[in-house]
mmCIF file of C-alpha atoms and ligand atoms in Angstrom:
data_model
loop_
_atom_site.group_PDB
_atom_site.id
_atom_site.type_symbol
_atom_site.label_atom_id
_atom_site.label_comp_id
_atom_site.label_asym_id
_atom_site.label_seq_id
_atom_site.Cartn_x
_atom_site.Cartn_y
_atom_site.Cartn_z
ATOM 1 C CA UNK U 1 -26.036 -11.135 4.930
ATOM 2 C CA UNK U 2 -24.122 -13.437 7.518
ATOM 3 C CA UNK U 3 -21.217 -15.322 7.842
ATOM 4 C CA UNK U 4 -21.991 -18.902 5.802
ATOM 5 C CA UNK U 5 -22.168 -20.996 8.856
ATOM 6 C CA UNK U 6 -22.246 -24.113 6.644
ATOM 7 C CA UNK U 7 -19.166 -23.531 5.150
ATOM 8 C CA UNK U 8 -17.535 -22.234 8.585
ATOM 9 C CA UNK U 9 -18.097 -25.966 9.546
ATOM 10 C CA UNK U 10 -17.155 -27.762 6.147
ATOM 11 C CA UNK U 11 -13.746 -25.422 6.319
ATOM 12 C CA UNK U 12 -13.143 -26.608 9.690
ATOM 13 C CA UNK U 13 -14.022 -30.057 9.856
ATOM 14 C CA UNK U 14 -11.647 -30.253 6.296
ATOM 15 C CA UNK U 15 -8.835 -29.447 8.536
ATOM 16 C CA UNK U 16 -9.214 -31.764 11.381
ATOM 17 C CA UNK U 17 -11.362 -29.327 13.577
ATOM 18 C CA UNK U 18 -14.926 -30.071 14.820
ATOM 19 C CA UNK U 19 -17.217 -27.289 15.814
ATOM 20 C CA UNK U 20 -20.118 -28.224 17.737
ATOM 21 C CA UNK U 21 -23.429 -26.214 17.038
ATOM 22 C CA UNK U 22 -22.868 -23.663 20.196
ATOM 23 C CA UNK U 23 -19.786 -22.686 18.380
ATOM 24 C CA UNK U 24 -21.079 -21.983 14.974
ATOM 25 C CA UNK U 25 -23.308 -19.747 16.812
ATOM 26 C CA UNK U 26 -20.577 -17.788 18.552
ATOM 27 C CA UNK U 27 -19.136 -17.811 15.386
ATOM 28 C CA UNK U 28 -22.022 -16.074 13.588
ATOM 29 C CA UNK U 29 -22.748 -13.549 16.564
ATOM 30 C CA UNK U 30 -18.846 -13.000 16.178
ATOM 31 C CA UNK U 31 -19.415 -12.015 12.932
ATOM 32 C CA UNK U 32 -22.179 -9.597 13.406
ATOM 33 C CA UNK U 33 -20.577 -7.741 16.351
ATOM 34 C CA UNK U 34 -17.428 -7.237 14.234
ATOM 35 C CA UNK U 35 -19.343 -6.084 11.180
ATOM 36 C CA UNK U 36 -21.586 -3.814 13.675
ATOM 37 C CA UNK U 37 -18.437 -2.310 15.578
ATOM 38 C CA UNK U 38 -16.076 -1.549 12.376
ATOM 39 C CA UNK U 39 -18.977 0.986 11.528
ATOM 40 C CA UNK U 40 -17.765 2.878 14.368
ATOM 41 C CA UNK U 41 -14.152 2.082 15.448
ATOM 42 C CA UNK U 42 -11.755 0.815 12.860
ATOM 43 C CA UNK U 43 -11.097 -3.086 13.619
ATOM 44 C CA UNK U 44 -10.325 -4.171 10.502
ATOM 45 C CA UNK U 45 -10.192 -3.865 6.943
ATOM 46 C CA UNK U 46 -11.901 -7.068 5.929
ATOM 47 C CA UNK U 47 -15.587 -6.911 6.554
ATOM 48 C CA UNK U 48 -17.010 -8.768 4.103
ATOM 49 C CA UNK U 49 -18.105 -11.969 5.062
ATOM 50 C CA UNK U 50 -16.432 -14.217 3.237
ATOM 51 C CA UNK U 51 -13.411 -12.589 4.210
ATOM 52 C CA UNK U 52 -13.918 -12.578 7.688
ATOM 53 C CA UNK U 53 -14.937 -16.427 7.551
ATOM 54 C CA UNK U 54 -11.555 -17.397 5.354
ATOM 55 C CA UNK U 55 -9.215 -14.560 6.064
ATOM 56 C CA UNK U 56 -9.877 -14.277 10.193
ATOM 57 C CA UNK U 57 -12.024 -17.334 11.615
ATOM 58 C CA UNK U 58 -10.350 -19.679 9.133
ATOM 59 C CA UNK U 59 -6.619 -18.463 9.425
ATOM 60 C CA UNK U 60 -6.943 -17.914 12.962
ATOM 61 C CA UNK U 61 -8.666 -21.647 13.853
ATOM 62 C CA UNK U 62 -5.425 -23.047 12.030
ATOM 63 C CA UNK U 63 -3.219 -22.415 14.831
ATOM 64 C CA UNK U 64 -4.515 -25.514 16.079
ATOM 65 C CA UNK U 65 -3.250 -27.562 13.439
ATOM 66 C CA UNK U 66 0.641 -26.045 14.120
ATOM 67 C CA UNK U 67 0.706 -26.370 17.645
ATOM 68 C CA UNK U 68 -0.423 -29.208 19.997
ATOM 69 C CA UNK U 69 -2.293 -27.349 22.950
ATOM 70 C CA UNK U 70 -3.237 -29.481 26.405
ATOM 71 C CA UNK U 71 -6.424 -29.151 28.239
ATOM 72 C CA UNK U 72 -6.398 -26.567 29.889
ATOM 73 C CA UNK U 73 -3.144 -24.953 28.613
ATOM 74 C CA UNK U 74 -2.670 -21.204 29.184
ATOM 75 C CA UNK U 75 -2.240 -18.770 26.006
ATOM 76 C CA UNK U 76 -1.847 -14.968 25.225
ATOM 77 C CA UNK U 77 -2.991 -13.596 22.178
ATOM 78 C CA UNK U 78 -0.225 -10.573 22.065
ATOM 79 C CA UNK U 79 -1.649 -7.768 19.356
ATOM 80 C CA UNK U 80 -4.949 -9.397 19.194
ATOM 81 C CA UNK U 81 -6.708 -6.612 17.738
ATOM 82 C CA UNK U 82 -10.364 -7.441 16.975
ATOM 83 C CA UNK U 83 -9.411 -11.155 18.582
ATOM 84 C CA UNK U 84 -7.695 -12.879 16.240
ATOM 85 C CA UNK U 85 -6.452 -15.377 16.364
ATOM 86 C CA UNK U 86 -7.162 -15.559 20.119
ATOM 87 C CA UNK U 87 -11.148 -15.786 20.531
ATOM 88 C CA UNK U 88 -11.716 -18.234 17.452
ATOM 89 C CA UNK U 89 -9.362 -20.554 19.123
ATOM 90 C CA UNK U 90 -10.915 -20.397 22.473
ATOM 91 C CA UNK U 91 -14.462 -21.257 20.938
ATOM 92 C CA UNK U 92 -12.972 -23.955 19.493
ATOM 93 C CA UNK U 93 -11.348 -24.708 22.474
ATOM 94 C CA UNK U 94 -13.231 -23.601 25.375
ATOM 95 C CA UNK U 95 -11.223 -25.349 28.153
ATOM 96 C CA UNK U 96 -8.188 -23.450 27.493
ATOM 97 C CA UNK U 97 -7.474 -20.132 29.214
ATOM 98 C CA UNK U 98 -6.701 -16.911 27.598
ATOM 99 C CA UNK U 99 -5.232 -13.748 27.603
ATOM 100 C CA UNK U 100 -5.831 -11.176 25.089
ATOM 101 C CA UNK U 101 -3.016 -8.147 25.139
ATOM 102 C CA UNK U 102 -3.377 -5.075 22.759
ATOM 103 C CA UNK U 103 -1.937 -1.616 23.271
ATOM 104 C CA UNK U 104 -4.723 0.234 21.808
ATOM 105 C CA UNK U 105 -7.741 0.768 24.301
ATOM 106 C CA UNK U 106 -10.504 0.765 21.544
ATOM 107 C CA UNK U 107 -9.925 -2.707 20.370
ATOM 108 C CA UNK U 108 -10.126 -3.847 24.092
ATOM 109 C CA UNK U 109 -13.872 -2.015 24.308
ATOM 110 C CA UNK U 110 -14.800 -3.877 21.116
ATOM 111 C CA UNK U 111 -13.729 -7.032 22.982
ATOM 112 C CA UNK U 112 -15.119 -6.259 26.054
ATOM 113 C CA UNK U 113 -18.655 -6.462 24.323
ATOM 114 C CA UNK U 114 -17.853 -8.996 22.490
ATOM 115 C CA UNK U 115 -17.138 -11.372 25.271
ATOM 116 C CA UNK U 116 -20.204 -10.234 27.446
ATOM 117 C CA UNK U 117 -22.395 -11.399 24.192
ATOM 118 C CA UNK U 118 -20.766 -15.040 23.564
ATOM 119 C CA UNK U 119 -20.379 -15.266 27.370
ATOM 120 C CA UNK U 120 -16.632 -15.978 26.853
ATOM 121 C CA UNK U 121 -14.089 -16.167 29.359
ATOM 122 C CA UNK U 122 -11.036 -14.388 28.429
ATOM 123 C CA UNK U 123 -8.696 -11.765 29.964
ATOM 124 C CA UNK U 124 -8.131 -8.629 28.466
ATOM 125 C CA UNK U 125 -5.556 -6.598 28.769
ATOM 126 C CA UNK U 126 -4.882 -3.118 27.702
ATOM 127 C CA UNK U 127 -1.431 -2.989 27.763
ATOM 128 C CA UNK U 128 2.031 -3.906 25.744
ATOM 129 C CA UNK U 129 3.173 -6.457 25.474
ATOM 130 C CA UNK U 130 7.157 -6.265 26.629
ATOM 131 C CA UNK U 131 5.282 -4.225 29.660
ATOM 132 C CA UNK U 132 3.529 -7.311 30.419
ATOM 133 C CA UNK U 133 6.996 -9.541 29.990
ATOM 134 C CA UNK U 134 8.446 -7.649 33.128
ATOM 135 C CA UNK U 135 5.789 -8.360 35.128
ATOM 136 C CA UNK U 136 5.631 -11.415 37.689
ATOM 137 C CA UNK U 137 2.220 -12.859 36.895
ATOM 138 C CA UNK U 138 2.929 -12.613 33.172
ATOM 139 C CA UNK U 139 6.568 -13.594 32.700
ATOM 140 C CA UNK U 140 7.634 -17.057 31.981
ATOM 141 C CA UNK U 141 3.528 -18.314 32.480
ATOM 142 C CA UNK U 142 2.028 -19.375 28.972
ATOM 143 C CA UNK U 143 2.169 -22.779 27.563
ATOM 144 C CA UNK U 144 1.785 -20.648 24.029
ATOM 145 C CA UNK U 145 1.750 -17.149 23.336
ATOM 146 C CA UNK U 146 0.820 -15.879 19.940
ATOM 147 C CA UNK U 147 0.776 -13.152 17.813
ATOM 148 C CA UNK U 148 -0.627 -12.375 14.408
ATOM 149 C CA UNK U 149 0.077 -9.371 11.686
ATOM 150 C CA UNK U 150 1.829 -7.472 14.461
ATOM 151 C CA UNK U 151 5.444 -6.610 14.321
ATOM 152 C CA UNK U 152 8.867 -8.558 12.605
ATOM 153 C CA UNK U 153 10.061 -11.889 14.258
ATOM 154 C CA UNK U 154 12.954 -9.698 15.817
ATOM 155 C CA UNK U 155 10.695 -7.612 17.180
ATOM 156 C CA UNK U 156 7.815 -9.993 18.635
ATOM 157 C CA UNK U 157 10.427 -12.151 20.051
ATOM 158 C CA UNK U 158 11.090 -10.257 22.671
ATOM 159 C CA UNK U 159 7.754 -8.791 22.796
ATOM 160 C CA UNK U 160 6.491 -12.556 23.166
ATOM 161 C CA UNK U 161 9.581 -15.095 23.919
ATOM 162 C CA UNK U 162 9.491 -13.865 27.594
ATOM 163 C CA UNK U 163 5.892 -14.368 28.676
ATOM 164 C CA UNK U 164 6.251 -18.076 27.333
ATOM 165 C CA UNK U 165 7.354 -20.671 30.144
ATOM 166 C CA UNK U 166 10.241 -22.869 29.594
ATOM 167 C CA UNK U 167 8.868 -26.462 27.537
ATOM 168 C CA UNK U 168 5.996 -24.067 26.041
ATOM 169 C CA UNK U 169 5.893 -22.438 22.635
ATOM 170 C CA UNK U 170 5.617 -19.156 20.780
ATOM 171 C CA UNK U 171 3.758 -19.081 17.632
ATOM 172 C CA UNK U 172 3.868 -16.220 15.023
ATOM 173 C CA UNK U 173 1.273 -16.155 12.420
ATOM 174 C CA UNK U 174 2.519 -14.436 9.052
ATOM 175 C CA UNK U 175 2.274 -14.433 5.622
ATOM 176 C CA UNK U 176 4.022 -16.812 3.259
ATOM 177 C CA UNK U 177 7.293 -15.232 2.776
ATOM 178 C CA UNK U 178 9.169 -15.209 6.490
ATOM 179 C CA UNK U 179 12.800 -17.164 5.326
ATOM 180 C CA UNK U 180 14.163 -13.662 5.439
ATOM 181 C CA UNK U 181 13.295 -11.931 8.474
ATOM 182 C CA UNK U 182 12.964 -15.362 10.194
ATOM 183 C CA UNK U 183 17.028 -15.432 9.520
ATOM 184 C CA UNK U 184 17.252 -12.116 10.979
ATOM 185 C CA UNK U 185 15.555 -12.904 14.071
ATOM 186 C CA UNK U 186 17.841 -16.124 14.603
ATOM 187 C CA UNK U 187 19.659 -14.588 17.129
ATOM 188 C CA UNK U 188 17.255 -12.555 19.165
ATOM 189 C CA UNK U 189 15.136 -16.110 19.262
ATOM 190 C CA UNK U 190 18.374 -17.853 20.641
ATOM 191 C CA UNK U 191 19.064 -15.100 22.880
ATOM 192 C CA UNK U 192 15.706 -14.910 24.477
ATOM 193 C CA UNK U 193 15.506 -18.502 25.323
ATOM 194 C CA UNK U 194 13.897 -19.850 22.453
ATOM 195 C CA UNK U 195 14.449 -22.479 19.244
ATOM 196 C CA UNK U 196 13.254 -22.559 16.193
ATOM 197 C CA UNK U 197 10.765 -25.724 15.620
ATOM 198 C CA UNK U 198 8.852 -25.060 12.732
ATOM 199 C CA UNK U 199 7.723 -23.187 10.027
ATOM 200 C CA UNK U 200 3.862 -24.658 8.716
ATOM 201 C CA UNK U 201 3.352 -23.286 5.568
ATOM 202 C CA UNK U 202 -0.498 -23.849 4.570
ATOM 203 C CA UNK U 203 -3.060 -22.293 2.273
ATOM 204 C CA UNK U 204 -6.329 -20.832 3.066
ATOM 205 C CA UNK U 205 -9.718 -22.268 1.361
ATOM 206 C CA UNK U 206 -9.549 -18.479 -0.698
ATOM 207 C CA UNK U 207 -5.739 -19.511 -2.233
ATOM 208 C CA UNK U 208 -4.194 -16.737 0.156
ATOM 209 C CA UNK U 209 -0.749 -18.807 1.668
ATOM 210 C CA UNK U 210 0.328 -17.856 4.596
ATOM 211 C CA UNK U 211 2.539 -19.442 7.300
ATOM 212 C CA UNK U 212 2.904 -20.565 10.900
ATOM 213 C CA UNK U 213 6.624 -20.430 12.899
ATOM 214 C CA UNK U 214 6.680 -22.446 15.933
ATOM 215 C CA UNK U 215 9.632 -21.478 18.501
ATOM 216 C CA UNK U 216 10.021 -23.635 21.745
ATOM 217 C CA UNK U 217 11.208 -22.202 24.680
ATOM 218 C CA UNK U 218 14.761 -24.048 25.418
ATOM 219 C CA UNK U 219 15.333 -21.813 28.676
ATOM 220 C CA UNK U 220 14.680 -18.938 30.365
ATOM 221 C CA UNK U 221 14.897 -15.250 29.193
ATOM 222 C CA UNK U 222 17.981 -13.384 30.898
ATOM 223 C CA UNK U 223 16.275 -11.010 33.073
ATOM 224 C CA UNK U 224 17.538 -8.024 31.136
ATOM 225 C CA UNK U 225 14.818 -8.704 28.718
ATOM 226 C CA UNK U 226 12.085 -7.611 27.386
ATOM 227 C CA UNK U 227 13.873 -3.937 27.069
ATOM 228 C CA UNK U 228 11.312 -0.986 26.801
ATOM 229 C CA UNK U 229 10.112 -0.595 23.311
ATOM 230 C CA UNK U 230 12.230 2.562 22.287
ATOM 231 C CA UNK U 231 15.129 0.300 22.915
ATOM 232 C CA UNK U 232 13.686 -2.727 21.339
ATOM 233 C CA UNK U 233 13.097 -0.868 17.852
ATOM 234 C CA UNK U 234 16.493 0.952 18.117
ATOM 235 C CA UNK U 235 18.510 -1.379 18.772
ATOM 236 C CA UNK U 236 16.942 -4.387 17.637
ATOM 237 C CA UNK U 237 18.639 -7.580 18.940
ATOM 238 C CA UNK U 238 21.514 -8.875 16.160
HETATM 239 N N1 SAM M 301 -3.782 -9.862 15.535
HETATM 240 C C1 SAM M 301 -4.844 -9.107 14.921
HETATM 241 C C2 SAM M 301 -5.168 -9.662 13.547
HETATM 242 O O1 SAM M 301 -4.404 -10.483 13.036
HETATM 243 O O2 SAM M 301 -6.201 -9.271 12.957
HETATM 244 C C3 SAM M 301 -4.521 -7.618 14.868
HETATM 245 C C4 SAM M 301 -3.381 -7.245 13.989
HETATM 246 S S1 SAM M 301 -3.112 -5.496 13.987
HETATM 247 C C5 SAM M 301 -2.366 -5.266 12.446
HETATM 248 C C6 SAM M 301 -1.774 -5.308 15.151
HETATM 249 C C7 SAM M 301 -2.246 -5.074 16.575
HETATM 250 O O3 SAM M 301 -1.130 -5.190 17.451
HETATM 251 C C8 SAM M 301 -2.839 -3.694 16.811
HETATM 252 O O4 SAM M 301 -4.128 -3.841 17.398
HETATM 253 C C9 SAM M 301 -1.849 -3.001 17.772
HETATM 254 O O5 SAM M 301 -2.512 -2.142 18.660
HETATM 255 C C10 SAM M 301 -1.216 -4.201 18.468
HETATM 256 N N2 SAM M 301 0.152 -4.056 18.987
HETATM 257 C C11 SAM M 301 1.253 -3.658 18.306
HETATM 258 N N3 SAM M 301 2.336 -3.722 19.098
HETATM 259 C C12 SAM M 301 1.929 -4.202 20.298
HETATM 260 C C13 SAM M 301 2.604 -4.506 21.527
HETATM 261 N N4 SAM M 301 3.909 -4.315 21.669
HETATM 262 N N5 SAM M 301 1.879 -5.000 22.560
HETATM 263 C C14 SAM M 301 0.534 -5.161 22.432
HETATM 264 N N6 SAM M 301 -0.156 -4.879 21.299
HETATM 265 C C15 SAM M 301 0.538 -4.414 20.245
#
Protein backbone atom coordinates (compact mmCIF):
# COMPACT_ATOMS: atom_id res chain seq x y z
CA UNK A 1 0.00 0.00 0.00
CA UNK A 2 0.96 3.81 -0.45
CA UNK A 3 -0.08 7.00 0.48
CA UNK A 4 -3.29 7.90 -2.06
CA UNK A 5 -1.46 10.45 -4.03
CA UNK A 6 -4.75 11.42 -5.72
CA UNK A 7 -6.36 12.35 -2.79
CA UNK A 8 -3.05 14.07 -1.29
CA UNK A 9 -3.71 16.51 -4.25
CA UNK A 10 -7.66 16.76 -4.15
CA UNK A 11 -7.10 17.51 -0.11
CA UNK A 12 -4.73 20.12 -0.96
CA UNK A 13 -5.92 21.84 -3.86
CA UNK A 14 -9.57 21.91 -1.62
CA UNK A 15 -7.74 24.16 0.65
CA UNK A 16 -6.15 26.64 -1.58
CA UNK A 17 -2.78 24.68 -1.99
CA UNK A 18 -1.37 23.44 -5.34
CA UNK A 19 1.11 20.65 -5.45
CA UNK A 20 2.92 20.24 -8.54
CA UNK A 21 3.75 16.55 -9.63
CA UNK A 22 7.55 16.66 -8.09
CA UNK A 23 5.82 17.20 -4.85
CA UNK A 24 3.34 14.45 -4.83
CA UNK A 25 6.32 12.41 -5.37
CA UNK A 26 8.22 13.66 -2.34
CA UNK A 27 5.16 13.20 -0.77
CA UNK A 28 4.82 9.48 -1.54
CA UNK A 29 8.67 8.71 -0.95
CA UNK A 30 7.88 10.67 2.40
CA UNK A 31 5.53 8.26 3.12
CA UNK A 32 7.48 5.17 2.52
CA UNK A 33 10.61 6.30 4.43
CA UNK A 34 8.39 7.05 7.46
CA UNK A 35 6.53 3.76 7.25
CA UNK A 36 10.11 1.98 6.62
CA UNK A 37 11.89 3.86 9.64
CA UNK A 38 8.96 3.47 12.41
CA UNK A 39 9.82 -0.35 11.99
CA UNK A 40 12.93 0.45 13.65
CA UNK A 41 12.91 3.72 15.69
CA UNK A 42 9.65 4.92 17.10
CA UNK A 43 8.52 8.16 14.98
CA UNK A 44 5.16 7.98 15.37
CA UNK A 45 2.12 6.31 16.24
CA UNK A 46 0.14 6.82 13.07
CA UNK A 47 1.41 4.66 10.29
CA UNK A 48 -1.30 3.86 8.43
CA UNK A 49 -1.64 5.63 5.41
CA UNK A 50 -4.52 7.32 5.52
CA UNK A 51 -3.49 8.63 8.68
CA UNK A 52 -0.32 9.82 7.75
CA UNK A 53 -1.92 11.56 4.54
CA UNK A 54 -4.88 13.37 6.82
CA UNK A 55 -3.44 13.36 10.28
CA UNK A 56 0.45 14.56 9.29
CA UNK A 57 0.77 15.77 5.50
CA UNK A 58 -2.73 17.24 5.66
CA UNK A 59 -2.61 18.96 9.19
CA UNK A 60 0.82 19.95 8.73
CA UNK A 61 0.30 21.63 4.90
CA UNK A 62 -2.49 23.78 6.74
CA UNK A 63 -0.13 26.00 8.35
CA UNK A 64 -0.13 27.70 5.19
CA UNK A 65 -3.57 28.65 5.26
CA UNK A 66 -3.00 30.46 9.05
CA UNK A 67 -0.03 32.24 8.32
CA UNK A 68 1.02 34.36 5.28
CA UNK A 69 4.77 33.28 4.58
CA UNK A 70 7.07 35.55 1.95
CA UNK A 71 9.40 34.12 -0.53
CA UNK A 72 11.97 33.21 0.88
CA UNK A 73 10.96 33.69 4.56
CA UNK A 74 13.00 31.85 7.22
CA UNK A 75 11.16 29.19 9.61
CA UNK A 76 12.04 26.67 12.46
CA UNK A 77 10.13 23.74 12.97
CA UNK A 78 10.85 23.52 17.00
CA UNK A 79 9.91 19.65 18.16
CA UNK A 80 9.65 18.52 14.67
CA UNK A 81 9.87 14.99 15.36
CA UNK A 82 9.48 12.86 12.20
CA UNK A 83 9.14 16.54 10.29
CA UNK A 84 6.02 17.70 10.85
CA UNK A 85 4.83 20.14 10.17
CA UNK A 86 8.20 21.44 8.91
CA UNK A 87 9.17 19.23 5.71
CA UNK A 88 5.49 19.09 4.21
CA UNK A 89 5.56 22.79 4.23
CA UNK A 90 8.86 23.17 2.62
CA UNK A 91 7.76 20.79 -0.35
CA UNK A 92 5.06 22.83 -0.72
CA UNK A 93 7.08 25.64 -0.46
CA UNK A 94 10.46 25.01 -1.64
CA UNK A 95 11.81 28.61 -1.69
CA UNK A 96 11.51 29.04 1.91
CA UNK A 97 14.33 28.13 4.29
CA UNK A 98 14.16 25.86 7.19
CA UNK A 99 15.27 24.78 10.32
CA UNK A 100 14.26 21.67 11.91
CA UNK A 101 15.11 21.55 15.96
CA UNK A 102 14.39 18.32 18.04
CA UNK A 103 16.08 17.26 21.25
CA UNK A 104 16.07 13.67 20.57
CA UNK A 105 19.04 12.50 18.24
CA UNK A 106 17.09 9.54 16.61
CA UNK A 107 14.45 11.61 15.01
CA UNK A 108 17.29 13.83 13.53
CA UNK A 109 18.93 10.38 11.85
CA UNK A 110 15.47 9.59 10.48
CA UNK A 111 15.57 13.09 8.96
CA UNK A 112 18.87 13.06 7.92
CA UNK A 113 17.87 10.18 5.41
CA UNK A 114 15.02 11.51 4.69
CA UNK A 115 16.33 14.69 3.26
CA UNK A 116 19.28 12.97 1.33
CA UNK A 117 16.29 10.90 -0.54
CA UNK A 118 13.88 13.98 -1.54
CA UNK A 119 17.08 16.03 -2.01
CA UNK A 120 15.65 18.64 0.44
CA UNK A 121 17.34 21.47 1.83
CA UNK A 122 16.75 21.87 5.41
CA UNK A 123 18.82 22.35 8.60
CA UNK A 124 18.75 20.06 11.27
CA UNK A 125 19.44 20.53 14.45
CA UNK A 126 19.87 18.28 17.36
CA UNK A 127 19.37 20.41 20.02
CA UNK A 128 16.58 22.32 22.37
CA UNK A 129 15.04 24.55 21.64
CA UNK A 130 15.44 27.46 24.57
CA UNK A 131 19.33 26.30 23.98
CA UNK A 132 18.99 27.48 20.56
CA UNK A 133 17.03 30.91 21.81
CA UNK A 134 20.37 32.00 23.61
CA UNK A 135 22.30 31.64 20.83
CA UNK A 136 23.28 34.60 18.35
CA UNK A 137 22.55 33.01 14.99
CA UNK A 138 19.24 31.68 16.28
CA UNK A 139 17.76 34.41 18.46
CA UNK A 140 15.44 36.98 17.17
CA UNK A 141 16.07 35.39 13.20
CA UNK A 142 12.77 33.58 11.96
CA UNK A 143 10.03 35.22 10.12
CA UNK A 144 7.89 32.07 11.76
CA UNK A 145 8.79 29.52 14.08
CA UNK A 146 6.50 26.64 14.74
CA UNK A 147 5.80 23.94 16.79
CA UNK A 148 3.37 21.07 16.78
CA UNK A 149 2.13 18.41 19.67
CA UNK A 150 5.09 19.53 21.76
CA UNK A 151 4.70 21.21 25.05
CA UNK A 152 1.74 23.88 26.65
CA UNK A 153 1.56 27.48 25.16
CA UNK A 154 3.37 28.60 28.48
CA UNK A 155 5.88 26.44 27.90
CA UNK A 156 6.64 26.76 23.97
CA UNK A 157 6.51 30.41 24.33
CA UNK A 158 9.52 30.77 25.62
CA UNK A 159 10.86 27.77 24.02
CA UNK A 160 9.78 29.53 20.61
CA UNK A 161 8.81 33.44 21.19
CA UNK A 162 12.61 34.21 21.31
CA UNK A 163 13.98 32.71 18.11
CA UNK A 164 11.13 34.72 16.23
CA UNK A 165 12.31 38.30 14.95
CA UNK A 166 10.36 41.29 15.80
CA UNK A 167 7.24 41.81 12.80
CA UNK A 168 7.45 37.81 12.41
CA UNK A 169 5.16 35.21 13.93
CA UNK A 170 4.98 32.14 16.12
CA UNK A 171 2.56 29.53 15.28
CA UNK A 172 1.46 26.64 17.61
CA UNK A 173 -0.36 23.82 16.12
CA UNK A 174 -2.82 22.04 18.70
CA UNK A 175 -5.81 20.38 19.07
CA UNK A 176 -9.23 21.98 19.24
CA UNK A 177 -9.55 22.84 22.79
CA UNK A 178 -6.59 25.64 23.62
CA UNK A 179 -9.10 28.68 25.29
CA UNK A 180 -7.73 27.36 28.53
CA UNK A 181 -4.15 27.04 28.49
CA UNK A 182 -4.05 29.76 25.78
CA UNK A 183 -5.39 32.09 28.90
CA UNK A 184 -2.71 30.76 30.95
CA UNK A 185 -0.01 31.54 28.67
CA UNK A 186 -1.34 35.27 28.24
CA UNK A 187 1.24 36.55 30.19
CA UNK A 188 4.34 34.62 29.35
CA UNK A 189 3.27 35.58 25.47
CA UNK A 190 3.17 39.35 26.57
CA UNK A 191 6.21 39.01 28.48
CA UNK A 192 8.30 37.46 25.82
CA UNK A 193 7.54 39.99 23.24
CA UNK A 194 4.70 38.57 21.63
CA UNK A 195 0.63 39.19 20.88
CA UNK A 196 -1.89 37.15 20.43
CA UNK A 197 -3.32 37.34 16.62
CA UNK A 198 -5.26 34.44 16.08
CA UNK A 199 -6.64 31.34 16.86
CA UNK A 200 -7.76 29.26 13.23
CA UNK A 201 -9.86 26.68 14.23
CA UNK A 202 -10.31 24.16 11.13
CA UNK A 203 -11.22 20.54 10.57
CA UNK A 204 -9.31 17.88 8.92
CA UNK A 205 -10.84 15.90 5.73
CA UNK A 206 -11.06 12.69 8.61
CA UNK A 207 -13.53 15.10 11.06
CA UNK A 208 -10.49 15.35 13.61
CA UNK A 209 -10.66 19.52 14.64
CA UNK A 210 -7.85 20.88 15.58
CA UNK A 211 -6.53 24.48 15.80
CA UNK A 212 -3.89 27.00 14.77
CA UNK A 213 -2.72 30.15 17.33
CA UNK A 214 -0.91 32.79 15.60
CA UNK A 215 1.25 35.17 18.02
CA UNK A 216 3.13 38.21 16.41
CA UNK A 217 6.13 39.33 17.75
CA UNK A 218 5.36 43.09 19.12
CA UNK A 219 9.11 43.45 20.45
CA UNK A 220 11.96 41.94 21.53
CA UNK A 221 12.47 39.22 24.23
CA UNK A 222 14.24 40.74 27.47
CA UNK A 223 17.49 39.09 27.36
CA UNK A 224 16.84 37.14 30.53
CA UNK A 225 14.89 34.79 28.44
CA UNK A 226 14.66 31.78 27.29
CA UNK A 227 15.65 30.44 31.04
CA UNK A 228 17.14 26.81 31.04
CA UNK A 229 14.43 24.28 30.95
CA UNK A 230 14.51 23.16 34.73
CA UNK A 231 13.58 26.72 35.36
CA UNK A 232 11.13 27.04 32.60
CA UNK A 233 8.95 23.96 33.90
CA UNK A 234 9.37 25.07 37.58
CA UNK A 235 8.59 28.13 37.50
CA UNK A 236 6.57 28.55 34.58
CA UNK A 237 6.04 32.23 33.61
CA UNK A 238 2.52 33.67 35.39
N1 LIG B 1 6.01 17.96 15.84
C1 LIG B 1 5.97 16.53 15.62
C2 LIG B 1 4.58 16.08 15.24
O1 LIG B 1 3.64 16.87 15.37
O2 LIG B 1 4.41 14.92 14.81
C3 LIG B 1 6.51 15.77 16.82
C4 LIG B 1 5.69 15.87 18.06
S1 LIG B 1 6.40 14.92 19.38
C5 LIG B 1 5.00 14.58 20.34
C6 LIG B 1 7.27 16.16 20.32
C7 LIG B 1 8.72 16.34 19.88
O3 LIG B 1 9.25 17.50 20.51
C8 LIG B 1 9.63 15.18 20.28
O4 LIG B 1 10.31 14.72 19.12
C9 LIG B 1 10.60 15.79 21.31
O5 LIG B 1 11.87 15.21 21.22
C10 LIG B 1 10.59 17.26 20.91
N2 LIG B 1 10.87 18.27 21.95
C11 LIG B 1 10.24 18.41 23.14
N3 LIG B 1 10.72 19.49 23.79
C12 LIG B 1 11.65 20.06 22.98
C13 LIG B 1 12.49 21.22 23.10
N4 LIG B 1 12.47 21.99 24.18
N5 LIG B 1 13.32 21.52 22.07
C14 LIG B 1 13.37 20.72 20.97
N6 LIG B 1 12.61 19.60 20.82
C15 LIG B 1 11.76 19.29 21.81
Amino acid sequence: MAIDIGKLREYAAANGIVLEEEMLSAFEKYGESLKEWNEKVNLTAIVDDEGILVKHFIDSLLLLRAVDLPKGAKMADVGTGAGFPGIPVKIARPDISLVLVDSLNKRLAFLEDLCRRLALSAERVHGRAEDLGRQPQYRESFDLVTARAVTNMRELAEFCLPMVKKGGCFAAMKGFEVEEELAQAKKAIAVLGGKVQEVRKYTLPDGGKRSVVVIKKISQTPTKYPRPFAKISKSPLK
